[in-house]
PDB file of C-alpha atoms and ligand atoms in Angstrom:
ATOM      1  CA  MET A  74      46.795 -73.846 -42.540  1.00 61.00           C
ATOM      2  CA  GLN A  75      50.211 -73.476 -40.788  1.00 52.00           C
ATOM      3  CA  VAL A  76      51.368 -76.903 -39.664  1.00 62.00           C
ATOM      4  CA  THR A  77      54.571 -78.272 -38.164  1.00 69.00           C
ATOM      5  CA  GLY A  78      54.200 -81.391 -40.325  1.00 81.00           C
ATOM      6  CA  LYS A  79      53.781 -83.530 -37.227  1.00 95.00           C
ATOM      7  CA  LYS A  80      50.656 -85.446 -36.347  1.00 97.00           C
ATOM      8  CA  ILE A  81      47.861 -83.743 -34.396  1.00 98.00           C
ATOM      9  CA  VAL A  82      45.831 -85.939 -32.049  1.00 98.00           C
ATOM     10  CA  VAL A  83      42.156 -85.100 -31.502  1.00 98.00           C
ATOM     11  CA  LEU A  84      40.795 -86.379 -28.188  1.00 99.00           C
ATOM     12  CA  ALA A  85      37.030 -86.104 -27.815  1.00 99.00           C
ATOM     13  CA  THR A  86      35.147 -85.746 -24.528  1.00 99.00           C
ATOM     14  CA  GLY A  87      31.619 -84.780 -25.700  1.00 98.00           C
ATOM     15  CA  GLY A  88      29.952 -81.378 -25.285  1.00 98.00           C
ATOM     16  CA  THR A  89      27.715 -79.341 -27.555  1.00 98.00           C
ATOM     17  CA  ILE A  90      30.267 -79.617 -30.333  1.00 98.00           C
ATOM     18  CA  ALA A  91      29.162 -83.269 -30.479  1.00 98.00           C
ATOM     19  CA  GLY A  92      25.521 -82.471 -29.715  1.00 98.00           C
ATOM     20  CA  THR A  93      22.446 -83.020 -31.838  1.00 98.00           C
ATOM     21  CA  ALA A  94      18.955 -81.472 -31.912  1.00 98.00           C
ATOM     22  CA  ALA A  95      15.783 -82.577 -33.694  1.00 98.00           C
ATOM     23  CA  ALA A  96      15.579 -79.326 -35.677  1.00 98.00           C
ATOM     24  CA  ALA A  97      18.327 -77.302 -37.384  1.00 98.00           C
ATOM     25  CA  THR A  98      16.765 -74.119 -35.954  1.00 97.00           C
ATOM     26  CA  ASP A  99      17.068 -75.350 -32.368  1.00 97.00           C
ATOM     27  CA  ASN A 100      20.265 -74.076 -30.708  1.00 97.00           C
ATOM     28  CA  ILE A 101      19.340 -74.845 -27.106  1.00 97.00           C
ATOM     29  CA  GLY A 102      17.033 -77.895 -27.000  1.00 97.00           C
ATOM     30  CA  TYR A 103      19.713 -80.397 -28.013  1.00 97.00           C
ATOM     31  CA  THR A 104      21.445 -83.340 -26.395  1.00 98.00           C
ATOM     32  CA  ALA A 105      25.174 -82.846 -25.896  1.00 98.00           C
ATOM     33  CA  ALA A 106      27.759 -85.577 -26.550  1.00 98.00           C
ATOM     34  CA  GLN A 107      26.057 -87.595 -29.294  1.00 98.00           C
ATOM     35  CA  LEU A 108      28.516 -87.652 -32.222  1.00 98.00           C
ATOM     36  CA  GLY A 109      31.801 -89.518 -32.142  1.00 98.00           C
ATOM     37  CA  VAL A 110      35.159 -87.939 -32.872  1.00 98.00           C
ATOM     38  CA  GLN A 111      35.290 -89.510 -36.353  1.00 98.00           C
ATOM     39  CA  GLU A 112      32.046 -87.763 -37.275  1.00 98.00           C
ATOM     40  CA  LEU A 113      33.357 -84.413 -36.008  1.00 98.00           C
ATOM     41  CA  VAL A 114      36.485 -84.714 -38.121  1.00 98.00           C
ATOM     42  CA  ALA A 115      34.639 -86.060 -41.186  1.00 97.00           C
ATOM     43  CA  ALA A 116      32.434 -82.936 -41.202  1.00 97.00           C
ATOM     44  CA  ILE A 117      35.510 -80.855 -42.165  1.00 98.00           C
ATOM     45  CA  PRO A 118      36.744 -81.766 -45.659  1.00 97.00           C
ATOM     46  CA  ALA A 119      39.779 -79.456 -45.263  1.00 96.00           C
ATOM     47  CA  LEU A 120      41.181 -81.889 -42.681  1.00 97.00           C
ATOM     48  CA  ALA A 121      41.573 -84.674 -45.265  1.00 95.00           C
ATOM     49  CA  SER A 122      45.177 -83.618 -45.936  1.00 93.00           C
ATOM     50  CA  VAL A 123      46.153 -83.066 -42.281  1.00 95.00           C
ATOM     51  CA  PRO A 124      47.878 -85.976 -40.464  1.00 96.00           C
ATOM     52  CA  LEU A 125      45.460 -86.723 -37.623  1.00 97.00           C
ATOM     53  CA  GLU A 126      44.935 -89.386 -34.992  1.00 98.00           C
ATOM     54  CA  THR A 127      41.619 -89.502 -33.119  1.00 98.00           C
ATOM     55  CA  GLU A 128      40.492 -91.009 -29.834  1.00 98.00           C
ATOM     56  CA  GLN A 129      37.210 -90.885 -27.915  1.00 98.00           C
ATOM     57  CA  VAL A 130      38.248 -90.417 -24.283  1.00 98.00           C
ATOM     58  CA  ALA A 131      34.776 -89.668 -22.900  1.00 98.00           C
ATOM     59  CA  GLN A 132      31.306 -88.728 -24.116  1.00 98.00           C
ATOM     60  CA  VAL A 133      29.718 -86.343 -21.612  1.00 98.00           C
ATOM     61  CA  ASP A 134      27.900 -83.082 -21.265  1.00 98.00           C
ATOM     62  CA  SER A 135      30.690 -81.171 -19.527  1.00 98.00           C
ATOM     63  CA  LYS A 136      28.425 -80.163 -16.627  1.00 98.00           C
ATOM     64  CA  ASP A 137      28.988 -83.807 -15.650  1.00 98.00           C
ATOM     65  CA  MET A 138      32.778 -83.658 -15.930  1.00 98.00           C
ATOM     66  CA  SER A 139      34.393 -85.873 -13.292  1.00 98.00           C
ATOM     67  CA  PHE A 140      37.798 -86.421 -11.719  1.00 98.00           C
ATOM     68  CA  GLU A 141      37.806 -89.934 -13.213  1.00 98.00           C
ATOM     69  CA  ILE A 142      37.536 -88.444 -16.707  1.00 98.00           C
ATOM     70  CA  TRP A 143      40.214 -85.867 -15.871  1.00 98.00           C
ATOM     71  CA  ARG A 144      42.527 -88.658 -14.773  1.00 98.00           C
ATOM     72  CA  GLU A 145      41.993 -90.574 -18.023  1.00 98.00           C
ATOM     73  CA  LEU A 146      42.256 -87.429 -20.130  1.00 98.00           C
ATOM     74  CA  ALA A 147      45.499 -86.292 -18.487  1.00 98.00           C
ATOM     75  CA  LEU A 148      47.002 -89.746 -19.013  1.00 97.00           C
ATOM     76  CA  ARG A 149      45.968 -89.873 -22.689  1.00 98.00           C
ATOM     77  CA  VAL A 150      47.246 -86.346 -23.354  1.00 98.00           C
ATOM     78  CA  GLY A 151      50.525 -87.242 -21.637  1.00 96.00           C
ATOM     79  CA  HIS A 152      50.777 -90.439 -23.663  1.00 97.00           C
ATOM     80  CA  TRP A 153      50.308 -88.700 -27.004  1.00 98.00           C
ATOM     81  CA  LEU A 154      52.543 -85.724 -26.217  1.00 96.00           C
ATOM     82  CA  ALA A 155      55.382 -88.118 -25.446  1.00 96.00           C
ATOM     83  CA  GLN A 156      55.359 -89.422 -29.045  1.00 98.00           C
ATOM     84  CA  ASP A 157      58.030 -87.761 -31.232  1.00 98.00           C
ATOM     85  CA  ASP A 158      55.783 -87.676 -34.288  1.00 97.00           C
ATOM     86  CA  VAL A 159      52.971 -85.836 -32.435  1.00 98.00           C
ATOM     87  CA  GLY A 160      53.069 -82.041 -32.680  1.00 98.00           C
ATOM     88  CA  GLY A 161      50.121 -81.310 -30.406  1.00 98.00           C
ATOM     89  CA  VAL A 162      46.806 -82.428 -28.973  1.00 98.00           C
ATOM     90  CA  VAL A 163      43.335 -80.980 -29.551  1.00 99.00           C
ATOM     91  CA  ILE A 164      40.545 -81.761 -27.081  1.00 99.00           C
ATOM     92  CA  THR A 165      36.884 -81.313 -27.995  1.00 99.00           C
ATOM     93  CA  HIS A 166      34.982 -80.378 -24.831  1.00 98.00           C
ATOM     94  CA  GLY A 167      31.744 -78.821 -23.624  1.00 98.00           C
ATOM     95  CA  THR A 168      31.906 -75.109 -22.938  1.00 98.00           C
ATOM     96  CA  ASP A 169      30.430 -75.292 -19.439  1.00 98.00           C
ATOM     97  CA  THR A 170      33.492 -76.588 -17.584  1.00 98.00           C
ATOM     98  CA  LEU A 171      36.104 -76.086 -20.305  1.00 99.00           C
ATOM     99  CA  GLU A 172      37.995 -73.513 -18.234  1.00 98.00           C
ATOM    100  CA  GLU A 173      38.321 -75.998 -15.373  1.00 98.00           C
ATOM    101  CA  THR A 174      39.691 -78.776 -17.586  1.00 98.00           C
ATOM    102  CA  ALA A 175      42.056 -76.314 -19.245  1.00 98.00           C
ATOM    103  CA  TYR A 176      43.395 -75.098 -15.902  1.00 97.00           C
ATOM    104  CA  PHE A 177      43.662 -78.659 -14.561  1.00 97.00           C
ATOM    105  CA  LEU A 178      45.621 -79.913 -17.590  1.00 97.00           C
ATOM    106  CA  GLN A 179      47.972 -76.923 -17.534  1.00 96.00           C
ATOM    107  CA  ALA A 180      48.577 -77.455 -13.818  1.00 95.00           C
ATOM    108  CA  VAL A 181      49.247 -81.195 -13.964  1.00 96.00           C
ATOM    109  CA  LEU A 182      51.002 -81.435 -17.330  1.00 95.00           C
ATOM    110  CA  ALA A 183      52.563 -77.989 -17.959  1.00 94.00           C
ATOM    111  CA  PRO A 184      53.122 -79.263 -21.507  1.00 94.00           C
ATOM    112  CA  ALA A 185      55.949 -78.091 -23.753  1.00 93.00           C
ATOM    113  CA  LYS A 186      53.776 -78.947 -26.772  1.00 96.00           C
ATOM    114  CA  PRO A 187      50.382 -77.342 -27.440  1.00 97.00           C
ATOM    115  CA  VAL A 188      47.193 -78.770 -25.923  1.00 98.00           C
ATOM    116  CA  VAL A 189      44.242 -76.948 -27.439  1.00 98.00           C
ATOM    117  CA  LEU A 190      40.715 -77.283 -26.067  1.00 99.00           C
ATOM    118  CA  THR A 191      37.862 -76.403 -28.348  1.00 99.00           C
ATOM    119  CA  CYS A 192      34.095 -76.464 -28.178  1.00 98.00           C
ATOM    120  CA  ALA A 193      30.888 -75.118 -29.675  1.00 98.00           C
ATOM    121  CA  MET A 194      27.970 -73.049 -28.488  1.00 98.00           C
ATOM    122  CA  ARG A 195      25.627 -74.590 -31.049  1.00 98.00           C
ATOM    123  CA  PRO A 196      25.019 -78.292 -31.690  1.00 98.00           C
ATOM    124  CA  ALA A 197      26.427 -80.006 -34.769  1.00 98.00           C
ATOM    125  CA  THR A 198      22.934 -80.066 -36.318  1.00 98.00           C
ATOM    126  CA  ALA A 199      22.472 -76.269 -36.176  1.00 98.00           C
ATOM    127  CA  LEU A 200      21.850 -74.222 -39.303  1.00 98.00           C
ATOM    128  CA  LEU A 201      25.132 -72.423 -38.667  1.00 98.00           C
ATOM    129  CA  ALA A 202      27.082 -74.758 -36.397  1.00 98.00           C
ATOM    130  CA  ASP A 203      30.228 -73.177 -34.934  1.00 98.00           C
ATOM    131  CA  GLY A 204      31.904 -76.470 -33.990  1.00 98.00           C
ATOM    132  CA  PRO A 205      33.569 -77.313 -37.329  1.00 98.00           C
ATOM    133  CA  GLN A 206      35.246 -73.889 -37.632  1.00 98.00           C
ATOM    134  CA  ASN A 207      36.366 -74.029 -33.985  1.00 98.00           C
ATOM    135  CA  LEU A 208      37.828 -77.505 -34.489  1.00 98.00           C
ATOM    136  CA  LEU A 209      39.608 -76.436 -37.657  1.00 98.00           C
ATOM    137  CA  ASP A 210      41.013 -73.375 -35.864  1.00 98.00           C
ATOM    138  CA  ALA A 211      42.114 -75.485 -32.879  1.00 98.00           C
ATOM    139  CA  ILE A 212      43.974 -77.889 -35.175  1.00 98.00           C
ATOM    140  CA  ALA A 213      45.667 -74.900 -36.852  1.00 98.00           C
ATOM    141  CA  VAL A 214      46.832 -73.637 -33.438  1.00 98.00           C
ATOM    142  CA  ALA A 215      48.030 -77.104 -32.382  1.00 98.00           C
ATOM    143  CA  GLY A 216      50.056 -77.259 -35.595  1.00 97.00           C
ATOM    144  CA  THR A 217      51.619 -73.818 -35.255  1.00 97.00           C
ATOM    145  CA  PRO A 218      55.417 -73.888 -34.797  1.00 96.00           C
ATOM    146  CA  GLY A 219      56.398 -72.707 -31.306  1.00 96.00           C
ATOM    147  CA  ALA A 220      52.981 -73.242 -29.742  1.00 97.00           C
ATOM    148  CA  SER A 221      53.034 -74.664 -26.208  1.00 96.00           C
ATOM    149  CA  GLY A 222      50.935 -75.057 -23.096  1.00 96.00           C
ATOM    150  CA  VAL A 223      47.204 -75.456 -22.638  1.00 98.00           C
ATOM    151  CA  VAL A 224      44.987 -72.990 -24.470  1.00 98.00           C
ATOM    152  CA  ALA A 225      41.356 -72.795 -25.557  1.00 99.00           C
ATOM    153  CA  VAL A 226      40.148 -71.805 -29.001  1.00 99.00           C
ATOM    154  CA  CYS A 227      36.617 -70.526 -29.519  1.00 98.00           C
ATOM    155  CA  ALA A 228      35.171 -68.123 -32.112  1.00 98.00           C
ATOM    156  CA  GLY A 229      38.630 -67.421 -33.562  1.00 98.00           C
ATOM    157  CA  VAL A 230      40.107 -66.353 -30.211  1.00 98.00           C
ATOM    158  CA  VAL A 231      42.935 -68.158 -28.401  1.00 98.00           C
ATOM    159  CA  HIS A 232      42.758 -67.973 -24.593  1.00 98.00           C
ATOM    160  CA  GLY A 233      45.359 -69.156 -22.056  1.00 98.00           C
ATOM    161  CA  ALA A 234      44.356 -71.833 -19.546  1.00 97.00           C
ATOM    162  CA  LEU A 235      44.942 -69.540 -16.565  1.00 96.00           C
ATOM    163  CA  ASP A 236      42.739 -66.733 -17.818  1.00 97.00           C
ATOM    164  CA  VAL A 237      39.983 -68.335 -19.867  1.00 98.00           C
ATOM    165  CA  ALA A 238      36.449 -68.161 -18.462  1.00 98.00           C
ATOM    166  CA  LYS A 239      33.027 -68.672 -19.966  1.00 98.00           C
ATOM    167  CA  GLN A 240      31.308 -65.304 -19.774  1.00 98.00           C
ATOM    168  CA  HIS A 241      28.208 -65.678 -21.884  1.00 98.00           C
ATOM    169  CA  THR A 242      25.400 -68.226 -21.840  1.00 98.00           C
ATOM    170  CA  TYR A 243      24.480 -68.002 -25.522  1.00 98.00           C
ATOM    171  CA  ARG A 244      26.801 -66.033 -27.813  1.00 98.00           C
ATOM    172  CA  LEU A 245      29.242 -67.909 -30.043  1.00 98.00           C
ATOM    173  CA  ASP A 246      32.119 -65.820 -28.632  1.00 98.00           C
ATOM    174  CA  ALA A 247      31.341 -67.002 -25.104  1.00 98.00           C
ATOM    175  CA  PHE A 248      34.807 -66.855 -23.550  1.00 98.00           C
ATOM    176  CA  SER A 249      36.976 -64.074 -22.208  1.00 98.00           C
ATOM    177  CA  SER A 250      40.526 -63.841 -20.882  1.00 98.00           C
ATOM    178  CA  GLY A 251      39.612 -60.859 -18.695  1.00 96.00           C
ATOM    179  CA  ASP A 252      42.327 -58.320 -17.954  1.00 96.00           C
ATOM    180  CA  ALA A 253      45.041 -60.566 -19.451  1.00 96.00           C
ATOM    181  CA  GLY A 254      43.459 -60.513 -22.910  1.00 98.00           C
ATOM    182  CA  PRO A 255      43.665 -63.303 -25.457  1.00 98.00           C
ATOM    183  CA  ILE A 256      46.872 -65.038 -26.489  1.00 98.00           C
ATOM    184  CA  GLY A 257      45.969 -64.487 -30.114  1.00 98.00           C
ATOM    185  CA  PHE A 258      43.491 -64.833 -32.927  1.00 98.00           C
ATOM    186  CA  VAL A 259      43.077 -67.457 -35.622  1.00 98.00           C
ATOM    187  CA  GLU A 260      42.488 -65.850 -38.996  1.00 98.00           C
ATOM    188  CA  GLU A 261      42.014 -68.029 -42.070  1.00 97.00           C
ATOM    189  CA  GLY A 262      43.985 -70.861 -40.504  1.00 97.00           C
ATOM    190  CA  ARG A 263      46.876 -68.689 -39.323  1.00 97.00           C
ATOM    191  CA  LEU A 264      47.625 -67.656 -35.783  1.00 98.00           C
ATOM    192  CA  ARG A 265      48.181 -63.979 -34.951  1.00 98.00           C
ATOM    193  CA  LEU A 266      50.062 -64.237 -31.650  1.00 98.00           C
ATOM    194  CA  LEU A 267      49.636 -61.354 -29.193  1.00 98.00           C
ATOM    195  CA  ARG A 268      51.484 -62.584 -26.119  1.00 97.00           C
ATOM    196  CA  ASP A 269      53.371 -65.502 -24.568  1.00 97.00           C
ATOM    197  CA  TRP A 270      52.072 -69.056 -24.377  1.00 97.00           C
ATOM    198  CA  PRO A 271      50.973 -70.305 -20.909  1.00 94.00           C
ATOM    199  CA  MET A 272      53.847 -70.860 -18.494  1.00 84.00           C
ATOM    200  CA  PRO A 273      54.172 -73.852 -16.150  1.00 70.00           C
ATOM    201  CA  ASP A 274      52.670 -73.218 -12.682  1.00 64.00           C
ATOM    202  CA  GLU A 275      55.458 -73.775 -10.125  1.00 65.00           C
ATOM    203  CA  HIS A 276      52.854 -74.408  -7.426  1.00 62.00           C
ATOM    204  CA  ALA A 277      51.746 -77.605  -9.156  1.00 58.00           C
ATOM    205  CA  ALA A 278      55.006 -79.535  -9.745  1.00 65.00           C
ATOM    206  CA  GLY A 279      54.473 -83.324  -9.535  1.00 77.00           C
ATOM    207  CA  ALA A 280      50.746 -82.785  -9.572  1.00 88.00           C
ATOM    208  CA  LEU A 281      49.964 -85.356 -12.293  1.00 93.00           C
ATOM    209  CA  LYS A 282      51.336 -88.301 -10.315  1.00 94.00           C
ATOM    210  CA  ASN A 283      49.626 -87.123  -7.140  1.00 95.00           C
ATOM    211  CA  PHE A 284      46.298 -86.789  -8.931  1.00 97.00           C
ATOM    212  CA  VAL A 285      46.541 -90.066 -10.848  1.00 96.00           C
ATOM    213  CA  ASP A 286      47.689 -92.092  -7.844  1.00 96.00           C
ATOM    214  CA  ALA A 287      45.245 -90.607  -5.326  1.00 96.00           C
ATOM    215  CA  ASP A 288      43.092 -93.150  -3.438  1.00 96.00           C
ATOM    216  CA  ARG A 289      40.691 -90.346  -2.721  1.00 96.00           C
ATOM    217  CA  TRP A 290      40.547 -86.825  -4.133  1.00 98.00           C
ATOM    218  CA  PRO A 291      40.310 -84.100  -1.479  1.00 98.00           C
ATOM    219  CA  ARG A 292      36.857 -82.665  -1.053  1.00 98.00           C
ATOM    220  CA  VAL A 293      36.979 -78.929  -1.665  1.00 98.00           C
ATOM    221  CA  GLU A 294      33.737 -76.959  -1.833  1.00 98.00           C
ATOM    222  CA  ILE A 295      32.967 -73.419  -2.989  1.00 98.00           C
ATOM    223  CA  VAL A 296      30.837 -71.092  -0.890  1.00 98.00           C
ATOM    224  CA  MET A 297      29.755 -67.585  -1.870  1.00 98.00           C
ATOM    225  CA  ASN A 298      29.414 -64.283  -0.081  1.00 98.00           C
ATOM    226  CA  HIS A 299      26.162 -62.408  -0.656  1.00 98.00           C
ATOM    227  CA  ALA A 300      23.698 -60.214   1.166  1.00 98.00           C
ATOM    228  CA  GLY A 301      22.542 -62.126   4.232  1.00 97.00           C
ATOM    229  CA  ALA A 302      25.382 -64.685   4.045  1.00 98.00           C
ATOM    230  CA  GLY A 303      26.220 -66.402   7.316  1.00 96.00           C
ATOM    231  CA  ALA A 304      27.812 -69.382   8.985  1.00 97.00           C
ATOM    232  CA  ALA A 305      25.215 -72.053   8.128  1.00 98.00           C
ATOM    233  CA  VAL A 306      26.638 -73.388   4.838  1.00 98.00           C
ATOM    234  CA  VAL A 307      30.175 -73.597   6.271  1.00 98.00           C
ATOM    235  CA  ALA A 308      28.882 -75.292   9.416  1.00 98.00           C
ATOM    236  CA  ALA A 309      26.978 -77.858   7.311  1.00 98.00           C
ATOM    237  CA  LEU A 310      30.049 -78.571   5.173  1.00 98.00           C
ATOM    238  CA  MET A 311      32.263 -78.909   8.256  1.00 98.00           C
ATOM    239  CA  ALA A 312      29.763 -81.321   9.777  1.00 98.00           C
ATOM    240  CA  HIS A 313      29.699 -83.340   6.552  1.00 96.00           C
ATOM    241  CA  GLY A 314      33.484 -83.431   6.267  1.00 97.00           C
ATOM    242  CA  VAL A 315      35.461 -81.237   3.935  1.00 98.00           C
ATOM    243  CA  ASP A 316      39.196 -80.877   3.241  1.00 98.00           C
ATOM    244  CA  GLY A 317      39.201 -77.376   1.836  1.00 98.00           C
ATOM    245  CA  LEU A 318      36.970 -74.407   1.184  1.00 98.00           C
ATOM    246  CA  VAL A 319      37.112 -71.726  -1.467  1.00 99.00           C
ATOM    247  CA  VAL A 320      35.026 -68.643  -0.839  1.00 98.00           C
ATOM    248  CA  ALA A 321      33.847 -66.506  -3.722  1.00 98.00           C
ATOM    249  CA  GLY A 322      33.920 -63.200  -1.899  1.00 98.00           C
ATOM    250  CA  THR A 323      32.302 -59.978  -2.968  1.00 98.00           C
ATOM    251  CA  GLY A 324      34.453 -57.294  -4.596  1.00 98.00           C
ATOM    252  CA  ASN A 325      38.055 -57.521  -3.366  1.00 98.00           C
ATOM    253  CA  GLY A 326      37.291 -60.808  -1.600  1.00 98.00           C
ATOM    254  CA  THR A 327      35.189 -59.186   1.145  1.00 98.00           C
ATOM    255  CA  LEU A 328      33.069 -61.412   3.372  1.00 98.00           C
ATOM    256  CA  HIS A 329      29.968 -60.962   5.529  1.00 98.00           C
ATOM    257  CA  HIS A 330      31.210 -61.009   9.151  1.00 97.00           C
ATOM    258  CA  GLY A 331      29.189 -64.156   9.946  1.00 98.00           C
ATOM    259  CA  LEU A 332      30.618 -66.065   6.982  1.00 98.00           C
ATOM    260  CA  GLU A 333      34.149 -64.820   7.680  1.00 98.00           C
ATOM    261  CA  ALA A 334      33.943 -65.950  11.317  1.00 98.00           C
ATOM    262  CA  ALA A 335      32.827 -69.433  10.223  1.00 98.00           C
ATOM    263  CA  LEU A 336      35.617 -69.661   7.641  1.00 98.00           C
ATOM    264  CA  CYS A 337      38.231 -68.516  10.180  1.00 98.00           C
ATOM    265  CA  GLN A 338      36.967 -71.174  12.566  1.00 98.00           C
ATOM    266  CA  ALA A 339      37.231 -73.820   9.816  1.00 98.00           C
ATOM    267  CA  GLN A 340      40.782 -72.654   9.103  1.00 98.00           C
ATOM    268  CA  ALA A 341      41.639 -72.874  12.814  1.00 98.00           C
ATOM    269  CA  GLN A 342      40.366 -76.480  12.757  1.00 98.00           C
ATOM    270  CA  GLY A 343      42.817 -77.365   9.975  1.00 98.00           C
ATOM    271  CA  VAL A 344      40.668 -76.922   6.854  1.00 98.00           C
ATOM    272  CA  LYS A 345      42.477 -74.922   4.182  1.00 98.00           C
ATOM    273  CA  VAL A 346      40.479 -71.872   3.124  1.00 98.00           C
ATOM    274  CA  VAL A 347      41.175 -69.724   0.066  1.00 98.00           C
ATOM    275  CA  ARG A 348      39.522 -66.386  -0.689  1.00 98.00           C
ATOM    276  CA  SER A 349      38.640 -65.559  -4.297  1.00 98.00           C
ATOM    277  CA  THR A 350      36.095 -63.143  -5.728  1.00 98.00           C
ATOM    278  CA  ARG A 351      32.764 -63.576  -7.431  1.00 98.00           C
ATOM    279  CA  CYS A 352      33.676 -60.612  -9.698  1.00 98.00           C
ATOM    280  CA  ALA A 353      34.192 -61.735 -13.296  1.00 96.00           C
ATOM    281  CA  GLN A 354      37.156 -59.368 -13.738  1.00 95.00           C
ATOM    282  CA  GLY A 355      40.133 -58.481 -11.580  1.00 96.00           C
ATOM    283  CA  ARG A 356      41.762 -60.339  -8.718  1.00 97.00           C
ATOM    284  CA  VAL A 357      41.751 -60.225  -4.929  1.00 98.00           C
ATOM    285  CA  LEU A 358      44.475 -57.827  -3.776  1.00 98.00           C
ATOM    286  CA  ALA A 359      45.876 -58.926  -0.423  1.00 96.00           C
ATOM    287  CA  LYS A 360      46.058 -56.594   2.607  1.00 96.00           C
ATOM    288  CA  PRO A 361      48.343 -57.049   5.653  1.00 96.00           C
ATOM    289  CA  ASP A 362      45.409 -57.648   8.018  1.00 95.00           C
ATOM    290  CA  ASP A 363      43.675 -60.341   5.896  1.00 97.00           C
ATOM    291  CA  ASN A 364      42.536 -63.360   7.922  1.00 96.00           C
ATOM    292  CA  LEU A 365      42.292 -65.687   4.931  1.00 98.00           C
ATOM    293  CA  PRO A 366      44.780 -66.164   2.055  1.00 98.00           C
ATOM    294  CA  ASP A 367      43.788 -64.967  -1.422  1.00 98.00           C
ATOM    295  CA  SER A 368      43.580 -67.143  -4.525  1.00 98.00           C
ATOM    296  CA  ARG A 369      46.596 -65.615  -6.367  1.00 96.00           C
ATOM    297  CA  GLY A 370      44.310 -64.268  -9.068  1.00 97.00           C
ATOM    298  CA  LEU A 371      42.439 -67.531  -9.661  1.00 97.00           C
ATOM    299  CA  SER A 372      38.673 -67.591 -10.081  1.00 98.00           C
ATOM    300  CA  PRO A 373      36.744 -69.682  -7.533  1.00 98.00           C
ATOM    301  CA  VAL A 374      36.530 -72.782  -9.778  1.00 98.00           C
ATOM    302  CA  LYS A 375      40.230 -72.637 -10.629  1.00 98.00           C
ATOM    303  CA  ALA A 376      41.221 -71.864  -7.031  1.00 98.00           C
ATOM    304  CA  ARG A 377      39.338 -75.028  -6.074  1.00 98.00           C
ATOM    305  CA  ILE A 378      41.422 -77.131  -8.474  1.00 97.00           C
ATOM    306  CA  ALA A 379      44.641 -75.481  -7.249  1.00 95.00           C
ATOM    307  CA  LEU A 380      43.662 -76.251  -3.658  1.00 97.00           C
ATOM    308  CA  ILE A 381      42.846 -79.881  -4.498  1.00 97.00           C
ATOM    309  CA  LEU A 382      46.293 -80.252  -6.100  1.00 95.00           C
ATOM    310  CA  GLU A 383      47.945 -78.510  -3.123  1.00 94.00           C
ATOM    311  CA  LEU A 384      46.206 -80.827  -0.675  1.00 96.00           C
ATOM    312  CA  LEU A 385      47.311 -83.840  -2.732  1.00 95.00           C
ATOM    313  CA  SER A 386      50.905 -82.644  -2.679  1.00 92.00           C
ATOM    314  CA  ASP A 387      50.731 -82.132   1.121  1.00 89.00           C
ATOM    315  CA  ALA A 388      49.307 -85.637   1.680  1.00 83.00           C
TER     316      ALA A 388
HETATM  317  C1  LIG B 251      28.632 -78.865 -22.288  1.00 74.78           C
HETATM  318  O1  LIG B 251      29.310 -78.099 -21.599  1.00 74.78           O
HETATM  319  O2  LIG B 251      28.946 -80.056 -22.490  1.00 74.78           O
HETATM  320  C2  LIG B 251      27.319 -78.423 -22.853  1.00 74.78           C
HETATM  321  C3  LIG B 251      27.311 -76.975 -23.196  1.00 74.78           C
HETATM  322  C4  LIG B 251      28.283 -76.627 -24.273  1.00 74.78           C
HETATM  323  O3  LIG B 251      29.148 -77.366 -24.701  1.00 74.78           O
HETATM  324  O4  LIG B 251      28.155 -75.451 -24.731  1.00 74.78           O
END
């Protein structure tokens, strides 16, 4: 394994990587977030010679990821990265919202050292569990000289925080970086780098303090365009009280006329609206006559986080 010689800190948050099932043949009927970080590390004898620090930050199925956990996680990552003897941080996480946590951490921390999220598609009790190899690979990436920014490692592929998205419900290689392609591959503990590490997002400067200090996080909801879409969902959200709306449009961010009218009305009433696409690949390309701003290439879930951070910086 390539290592800088500095300590790697493993922060655990739960997920399938820490999940257990009653039978080794059961890859779906398990309970996520059961094993502690010490058990995850102890399952990999090759880590005995690697200088590691471990910390259990949370223990959740990532479908239940919360802003409170994000706040704690961002603070712990920031704490460890500030130590001179720490080379990088690895975060074990569920696959279901991993791309959101990755984007959030890149946006609020823009770290100069590597922060590597990893996960598993099969529980730790599976006949062929993928978690130990993913964790080993993530530690190798975190220890690679020159590594920086937030990335995700799964099935030997390194994805940047901006691009990574879960694309498959079951396969071990569940993530894709879409058009951007992966940052690299991990092969026998060595990184084969294909392109640059994630860059800081200039739209999110000062975002950590804003997020950590917030009395209340802005409420931003996602609505979707589809056949028969209309104004009702937007009207209900407006009546309930919402600070921002992201719309997952069809194709190049197109919207049913009824939904678009409701979103334009919300925008006129001061609610920020951002237009993304429900397409898994590509980005919304802006046109001069667009009524609603596009998401600058962000998927709906990432555009939502960007809008929350923007609203916090405007507050
Ligand atoms: C989770 O996201 O915590 C459960 C699913 C997974 O990790 O694959």
